[in-house]
Tab-separated table of C-alpha atoms in Angstrom:
chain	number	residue	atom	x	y	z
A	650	UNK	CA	-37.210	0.167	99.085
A	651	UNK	CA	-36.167	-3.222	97.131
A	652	UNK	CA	-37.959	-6.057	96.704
A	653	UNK	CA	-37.356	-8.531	100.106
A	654	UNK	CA	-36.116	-12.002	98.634
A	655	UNK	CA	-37.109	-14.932	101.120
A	656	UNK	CA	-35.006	-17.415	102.355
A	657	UNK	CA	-36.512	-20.228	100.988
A	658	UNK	CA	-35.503	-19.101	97.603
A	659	UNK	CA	-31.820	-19.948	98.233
A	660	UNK	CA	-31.916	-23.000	100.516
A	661	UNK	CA	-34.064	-25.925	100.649
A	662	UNK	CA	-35.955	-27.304	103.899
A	663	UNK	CA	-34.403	-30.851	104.342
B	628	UNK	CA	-32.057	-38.014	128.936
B	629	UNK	CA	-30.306	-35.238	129.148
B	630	UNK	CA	-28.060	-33.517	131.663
B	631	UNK	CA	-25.896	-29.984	131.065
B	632	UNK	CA	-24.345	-28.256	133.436
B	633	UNK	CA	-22.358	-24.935	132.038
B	634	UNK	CA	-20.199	-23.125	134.365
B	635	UNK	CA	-21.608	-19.888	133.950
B	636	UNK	CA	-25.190	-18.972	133.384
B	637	UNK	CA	-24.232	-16.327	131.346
B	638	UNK	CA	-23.682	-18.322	127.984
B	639	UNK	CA	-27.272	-19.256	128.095
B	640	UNK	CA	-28.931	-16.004	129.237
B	641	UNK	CA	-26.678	-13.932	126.368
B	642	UNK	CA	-27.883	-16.767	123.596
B	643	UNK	CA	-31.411	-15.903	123.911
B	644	UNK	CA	-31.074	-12.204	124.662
B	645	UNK	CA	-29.758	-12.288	121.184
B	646	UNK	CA	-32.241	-13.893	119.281
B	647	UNK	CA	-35.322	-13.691	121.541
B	648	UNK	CA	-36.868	-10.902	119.021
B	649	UNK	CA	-35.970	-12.774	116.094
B	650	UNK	CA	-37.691	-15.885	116.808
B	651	UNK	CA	-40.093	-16.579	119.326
B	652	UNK	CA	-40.876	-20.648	119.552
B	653	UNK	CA	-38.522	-23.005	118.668
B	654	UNK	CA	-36.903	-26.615	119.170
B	655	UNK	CA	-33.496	-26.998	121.289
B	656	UNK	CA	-32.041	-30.066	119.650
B	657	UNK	CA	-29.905	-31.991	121.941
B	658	UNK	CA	-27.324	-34.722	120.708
B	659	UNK	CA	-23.985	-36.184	121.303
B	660	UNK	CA	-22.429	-32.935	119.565
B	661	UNK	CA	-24.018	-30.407	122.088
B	662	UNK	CA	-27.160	-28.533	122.056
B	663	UNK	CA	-28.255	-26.767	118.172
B	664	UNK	CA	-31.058	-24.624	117.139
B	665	UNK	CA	-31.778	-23.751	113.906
B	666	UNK	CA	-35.015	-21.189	113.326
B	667	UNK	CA	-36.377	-19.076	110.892
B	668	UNK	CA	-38.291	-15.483	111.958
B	669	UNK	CA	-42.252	-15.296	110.458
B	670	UNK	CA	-41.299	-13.394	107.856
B	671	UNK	CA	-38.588	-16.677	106.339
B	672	UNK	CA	-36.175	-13.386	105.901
B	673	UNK	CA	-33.711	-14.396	108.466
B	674	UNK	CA	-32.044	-17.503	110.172
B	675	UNK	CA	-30.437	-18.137	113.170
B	676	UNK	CA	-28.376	-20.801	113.954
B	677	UNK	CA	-26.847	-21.668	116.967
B	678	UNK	CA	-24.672	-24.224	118.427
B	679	UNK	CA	-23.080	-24.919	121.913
B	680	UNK	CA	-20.872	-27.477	122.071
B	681	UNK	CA	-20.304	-30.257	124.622
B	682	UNK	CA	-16.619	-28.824	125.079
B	683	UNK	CA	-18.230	-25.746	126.343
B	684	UNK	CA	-20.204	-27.566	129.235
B	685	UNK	CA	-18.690	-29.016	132.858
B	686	UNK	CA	-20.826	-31.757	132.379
B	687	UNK	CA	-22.702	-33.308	129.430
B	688	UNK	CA	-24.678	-36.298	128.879
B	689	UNK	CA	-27.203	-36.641	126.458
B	690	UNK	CA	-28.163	-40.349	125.425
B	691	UNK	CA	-30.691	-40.504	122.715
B	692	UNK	CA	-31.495	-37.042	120.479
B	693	UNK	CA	-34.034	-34.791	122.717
B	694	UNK	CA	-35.764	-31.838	120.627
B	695	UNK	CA	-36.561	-28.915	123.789
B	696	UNK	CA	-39.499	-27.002	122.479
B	697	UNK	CA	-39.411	-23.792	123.779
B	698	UNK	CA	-40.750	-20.399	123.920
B	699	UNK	CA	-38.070	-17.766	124.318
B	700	UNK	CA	-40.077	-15.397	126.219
B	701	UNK	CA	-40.795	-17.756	128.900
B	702	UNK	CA	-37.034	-19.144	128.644
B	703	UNK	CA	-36.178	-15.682	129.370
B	704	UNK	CA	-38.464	-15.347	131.892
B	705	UNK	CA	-36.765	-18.492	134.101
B	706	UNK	CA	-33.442	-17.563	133.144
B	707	UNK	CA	-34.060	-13.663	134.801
B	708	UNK	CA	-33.678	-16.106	137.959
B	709	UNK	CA	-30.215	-17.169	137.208
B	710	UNK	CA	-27.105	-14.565	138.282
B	711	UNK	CA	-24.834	-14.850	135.243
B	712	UNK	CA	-22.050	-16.407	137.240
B	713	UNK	CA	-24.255	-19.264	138.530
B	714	UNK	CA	-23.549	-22.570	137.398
B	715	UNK	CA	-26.394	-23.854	135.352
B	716	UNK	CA	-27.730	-27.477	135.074
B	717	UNK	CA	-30.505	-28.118	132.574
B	718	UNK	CA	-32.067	-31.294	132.616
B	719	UNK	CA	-34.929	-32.850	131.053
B	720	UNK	CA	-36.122	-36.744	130.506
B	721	UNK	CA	-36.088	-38.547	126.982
B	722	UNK	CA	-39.759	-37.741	125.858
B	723	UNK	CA	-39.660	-34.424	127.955
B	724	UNK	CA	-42.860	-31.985	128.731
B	725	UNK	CA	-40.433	-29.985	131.052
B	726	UNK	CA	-37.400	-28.813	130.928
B	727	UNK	CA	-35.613	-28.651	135.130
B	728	UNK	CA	-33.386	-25.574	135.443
B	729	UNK	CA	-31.301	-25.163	138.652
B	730	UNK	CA	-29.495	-22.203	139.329
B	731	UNK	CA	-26.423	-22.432	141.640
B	732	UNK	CA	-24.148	-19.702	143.381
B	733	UNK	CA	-20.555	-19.813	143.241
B	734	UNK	CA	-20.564	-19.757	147.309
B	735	UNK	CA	-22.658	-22.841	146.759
B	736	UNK	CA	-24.978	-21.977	149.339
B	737	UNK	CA	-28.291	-21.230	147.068
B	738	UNK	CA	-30.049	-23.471	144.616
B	739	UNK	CA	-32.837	-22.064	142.372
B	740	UNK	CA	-34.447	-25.401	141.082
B	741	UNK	CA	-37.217	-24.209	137.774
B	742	UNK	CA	-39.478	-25.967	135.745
B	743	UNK	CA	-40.615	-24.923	132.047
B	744	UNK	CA	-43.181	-26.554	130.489
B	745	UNK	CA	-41.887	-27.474	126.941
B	746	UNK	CA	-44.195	-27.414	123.671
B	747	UNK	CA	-43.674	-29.417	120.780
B	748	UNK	CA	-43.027	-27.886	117.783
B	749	UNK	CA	-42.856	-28.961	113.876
B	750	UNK	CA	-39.842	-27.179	112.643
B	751	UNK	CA	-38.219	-27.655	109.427
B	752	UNK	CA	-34.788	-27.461	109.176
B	753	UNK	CA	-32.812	-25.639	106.099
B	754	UNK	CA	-29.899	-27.214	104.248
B	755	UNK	CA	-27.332	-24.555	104.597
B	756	UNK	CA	-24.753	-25.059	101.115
B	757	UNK	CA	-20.968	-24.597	102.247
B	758	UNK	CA	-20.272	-21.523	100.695
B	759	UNK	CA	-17.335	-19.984	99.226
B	760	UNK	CA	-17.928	-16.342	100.062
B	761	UNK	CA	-16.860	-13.552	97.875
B	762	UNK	CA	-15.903	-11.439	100.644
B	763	UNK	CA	-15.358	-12.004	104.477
B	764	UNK	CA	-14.649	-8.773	106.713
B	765	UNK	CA	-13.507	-9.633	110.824
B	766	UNK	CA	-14.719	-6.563	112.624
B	767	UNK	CA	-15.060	-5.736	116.205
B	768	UNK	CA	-18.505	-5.994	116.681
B	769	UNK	CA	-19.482	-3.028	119.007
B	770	UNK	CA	-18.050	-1.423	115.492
B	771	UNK	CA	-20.775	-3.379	113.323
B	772	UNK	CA	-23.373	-2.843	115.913
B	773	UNK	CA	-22.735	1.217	115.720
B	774	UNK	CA	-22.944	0.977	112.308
B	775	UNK	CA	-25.873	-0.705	111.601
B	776	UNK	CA	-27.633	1.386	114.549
B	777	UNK	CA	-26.470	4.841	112.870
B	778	UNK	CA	-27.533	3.777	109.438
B	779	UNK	CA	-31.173	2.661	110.653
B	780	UNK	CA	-31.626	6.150	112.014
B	781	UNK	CA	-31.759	6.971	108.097
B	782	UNK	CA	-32.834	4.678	106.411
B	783	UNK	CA	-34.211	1.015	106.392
B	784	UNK	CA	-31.846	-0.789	103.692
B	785	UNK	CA	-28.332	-0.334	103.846
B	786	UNK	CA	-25.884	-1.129	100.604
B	787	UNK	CA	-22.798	-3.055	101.548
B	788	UNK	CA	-20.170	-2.682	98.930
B	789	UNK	CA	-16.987	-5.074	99.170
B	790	UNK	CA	-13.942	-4.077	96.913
B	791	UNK	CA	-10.218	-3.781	97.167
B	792	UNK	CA	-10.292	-0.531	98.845
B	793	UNK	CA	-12.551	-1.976	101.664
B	794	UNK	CA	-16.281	-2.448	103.209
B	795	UNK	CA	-18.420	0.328	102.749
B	796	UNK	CA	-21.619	0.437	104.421
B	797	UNK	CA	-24.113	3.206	102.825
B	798	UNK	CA	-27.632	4.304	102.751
B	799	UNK	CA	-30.214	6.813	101.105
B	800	UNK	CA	-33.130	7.973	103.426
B	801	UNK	CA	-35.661	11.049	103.387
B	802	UNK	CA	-33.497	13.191	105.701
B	803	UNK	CA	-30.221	12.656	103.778
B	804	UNK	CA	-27.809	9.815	103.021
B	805	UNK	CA	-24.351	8.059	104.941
B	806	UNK	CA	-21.988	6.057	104.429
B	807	UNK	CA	-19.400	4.183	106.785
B	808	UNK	CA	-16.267	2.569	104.780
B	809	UNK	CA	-13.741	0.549	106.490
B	810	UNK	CA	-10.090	0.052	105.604
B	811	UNK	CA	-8.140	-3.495	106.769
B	812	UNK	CA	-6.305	-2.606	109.793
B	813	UNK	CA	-5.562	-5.820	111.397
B	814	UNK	CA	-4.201	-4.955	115.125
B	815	UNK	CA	-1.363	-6.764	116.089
B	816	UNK	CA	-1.406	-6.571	119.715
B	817	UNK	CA	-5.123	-6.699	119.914
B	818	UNK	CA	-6.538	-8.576	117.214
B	819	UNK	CA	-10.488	-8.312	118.346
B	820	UNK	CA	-10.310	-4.639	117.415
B	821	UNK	CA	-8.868	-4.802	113.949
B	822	UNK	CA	-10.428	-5.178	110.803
B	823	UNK	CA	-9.919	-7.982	108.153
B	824	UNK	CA	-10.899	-7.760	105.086
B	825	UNK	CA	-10.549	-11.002	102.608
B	826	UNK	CA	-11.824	-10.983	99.248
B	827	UNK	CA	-12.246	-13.404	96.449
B	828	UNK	CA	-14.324	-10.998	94.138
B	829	UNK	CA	-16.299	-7.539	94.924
B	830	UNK	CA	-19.511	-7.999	96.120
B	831	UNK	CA	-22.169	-5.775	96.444
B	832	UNK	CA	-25.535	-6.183	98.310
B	833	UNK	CA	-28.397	-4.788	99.671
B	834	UNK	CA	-30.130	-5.229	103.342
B	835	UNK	CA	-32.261	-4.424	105.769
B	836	UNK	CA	-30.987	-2.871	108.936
B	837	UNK	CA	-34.221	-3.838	110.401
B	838	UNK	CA	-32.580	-7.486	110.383
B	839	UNK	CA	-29.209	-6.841	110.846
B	840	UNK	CA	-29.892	-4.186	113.958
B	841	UNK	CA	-31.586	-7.181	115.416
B	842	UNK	CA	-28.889	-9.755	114.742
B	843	UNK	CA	-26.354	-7.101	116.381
B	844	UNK	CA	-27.894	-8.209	119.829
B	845	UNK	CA	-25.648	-11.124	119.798
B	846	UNK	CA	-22.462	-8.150	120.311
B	847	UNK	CA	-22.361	-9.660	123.721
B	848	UNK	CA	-21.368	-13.450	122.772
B	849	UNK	CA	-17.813	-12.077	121.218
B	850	UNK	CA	-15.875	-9.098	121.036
B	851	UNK	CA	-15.799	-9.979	117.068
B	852	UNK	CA	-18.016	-10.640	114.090
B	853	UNK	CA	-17.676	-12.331	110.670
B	854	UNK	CA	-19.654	-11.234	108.131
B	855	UNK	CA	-19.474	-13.256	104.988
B	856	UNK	CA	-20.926	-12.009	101.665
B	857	UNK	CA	-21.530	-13.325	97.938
B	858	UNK	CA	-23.451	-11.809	94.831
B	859	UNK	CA	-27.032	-13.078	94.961
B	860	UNK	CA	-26.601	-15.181	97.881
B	861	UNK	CA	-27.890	-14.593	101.637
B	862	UNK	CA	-25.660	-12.547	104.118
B	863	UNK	CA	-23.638	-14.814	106.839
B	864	UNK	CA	-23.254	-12.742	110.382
B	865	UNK	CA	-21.626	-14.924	112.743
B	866	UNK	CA	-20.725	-14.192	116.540
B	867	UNK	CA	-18.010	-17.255	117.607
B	868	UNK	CA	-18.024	-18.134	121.459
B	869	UNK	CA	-15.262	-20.041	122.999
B	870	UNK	CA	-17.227	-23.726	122.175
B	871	UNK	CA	-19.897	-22.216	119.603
B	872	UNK	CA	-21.632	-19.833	117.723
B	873	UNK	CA	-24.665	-17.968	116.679
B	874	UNK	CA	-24.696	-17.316	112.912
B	875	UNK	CA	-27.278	-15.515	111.413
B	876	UNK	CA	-28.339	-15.475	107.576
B	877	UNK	CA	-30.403	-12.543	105.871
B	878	UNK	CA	-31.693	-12.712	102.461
B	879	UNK	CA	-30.973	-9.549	100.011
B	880	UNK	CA	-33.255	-7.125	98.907
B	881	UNK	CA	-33.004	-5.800	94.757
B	882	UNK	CA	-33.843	-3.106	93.244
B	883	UNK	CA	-35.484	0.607	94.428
């Protein structure tokens, strides 16, 4: 149910 | 190199019990601030971060930065050896391949000395915003944990709904649909078990309990939890220890 967002698309690998 | 010695194995042994299934290789940075972890699981849904602090240890020296690659399972595996009262020394050179564990009773009359090789591992690390959250609830975290198990039973994404009457925790499933909501009640003579609720702006979300069922394995590091919440912006679990914590962060799921 609902699409899964990833984390990636809220913080940025350093 | 480094050298650690924490009073009671305990702190170590509960760390990885609680995110052993979420991530299953990963590096054990070591600096002047204490030891730090920071992993995603496969799936780059969830993040744990951890941090013990040098306040936290008897002893700690660590003289240049020392990343411990390790695999969890066979962590867990050497640390099955260790009673949780023993004091725990972990100690490994500057360019390690192992990582020396000794195990020592409180009567002082047994020493456990372990070896695990180490693996070396090419993590990226996240930048992690300061947020200002929209909502922050202080729970007893046995209460979370119940929650999120009871939920799971239904369904696998649970809504979480922050407003001024309080949290409320629901789900729809094939079998039929629940909700949990929960009132502030701070307790003044026991403030573990009361709720806190603290809100900027309502907030409402969507999870998996998959995830958070699995973060809820950390219960044993505190008798509290913090979750932290914001429209649109990954869910912040965090367990607080005496000198640390294990914070986990879960993106949202949109839509049916």
């Amino acid at each position: 149910t609902g699409h899964q967002f990833i984390l990636t698309e809220y913080f940025c690998f350093l | 190199m480094l050298e650690a010695r924490l009073e009671q194995s305990s702190v170590l042994k509960k760390v990885v019990d609680a995110i052993k299934d979420l991530v299953q290789d990963c590096n054990f940075d070591c600096n002047d601030s204490g030891i730090q972890l920071q992993a995603m699981d496969n799936s780059h849904v969830a993040l744990v971060a951890m941090h013990l602090k040098t306040e936290g240890f008897a002893l700690y020296r660590c003289d240049r930065n020392i990343a411990l690659g390790i695999n969890l399972v066979s962590l867990q595996k050497v640390l099955r050896a260790a009673q949780n009262e023993d004091v725990m020394t972990l100690k490994a050179e500057d360019s390690p391949d192992a990582l020396s564990l000794v195990f020592e009773n409180s009567e002082n009359d047994r020493i456990s000395e372990y070896d695990l090789k180490l693996m070396d591992i090419d993590q990226e690390h996240l930048g992690i915003p300061e947020t200002e959250y929209g909502a922050t609830v202080k729970m007893p975290s046995a209460e979370f944990q119940r929650i999120c198990r009871d939920l799971s039973l239904l369904s696998e994404s649970v809504a979480i709904e922050a407003t001024k009457e309080g949290i409320k925790f629901s789900c729809t499933g094939d079998i039929g649909k629940g909700a949990v909501t929960l009132r502030q009640n701070p307790n003044v003579e026991k403030p573990e078990l009361g709720t806190t609720i603290e809100l900027q702006e309502p907030v409402a979300l969507t999870f998996s309990l998959k995830y958070l069922v699995n973060f809820c394995k950390a219960s044993g590091l505190s008798n509290t939890v913090t979750i932290s919440l914001s429209n649109e912006v990954p869910l912040l679990i965090e367990y607080e220890m005496e000198h640390g914590y294990v914070r986990f962060y879960l993106a949202p799921k949109i839509g049916d």
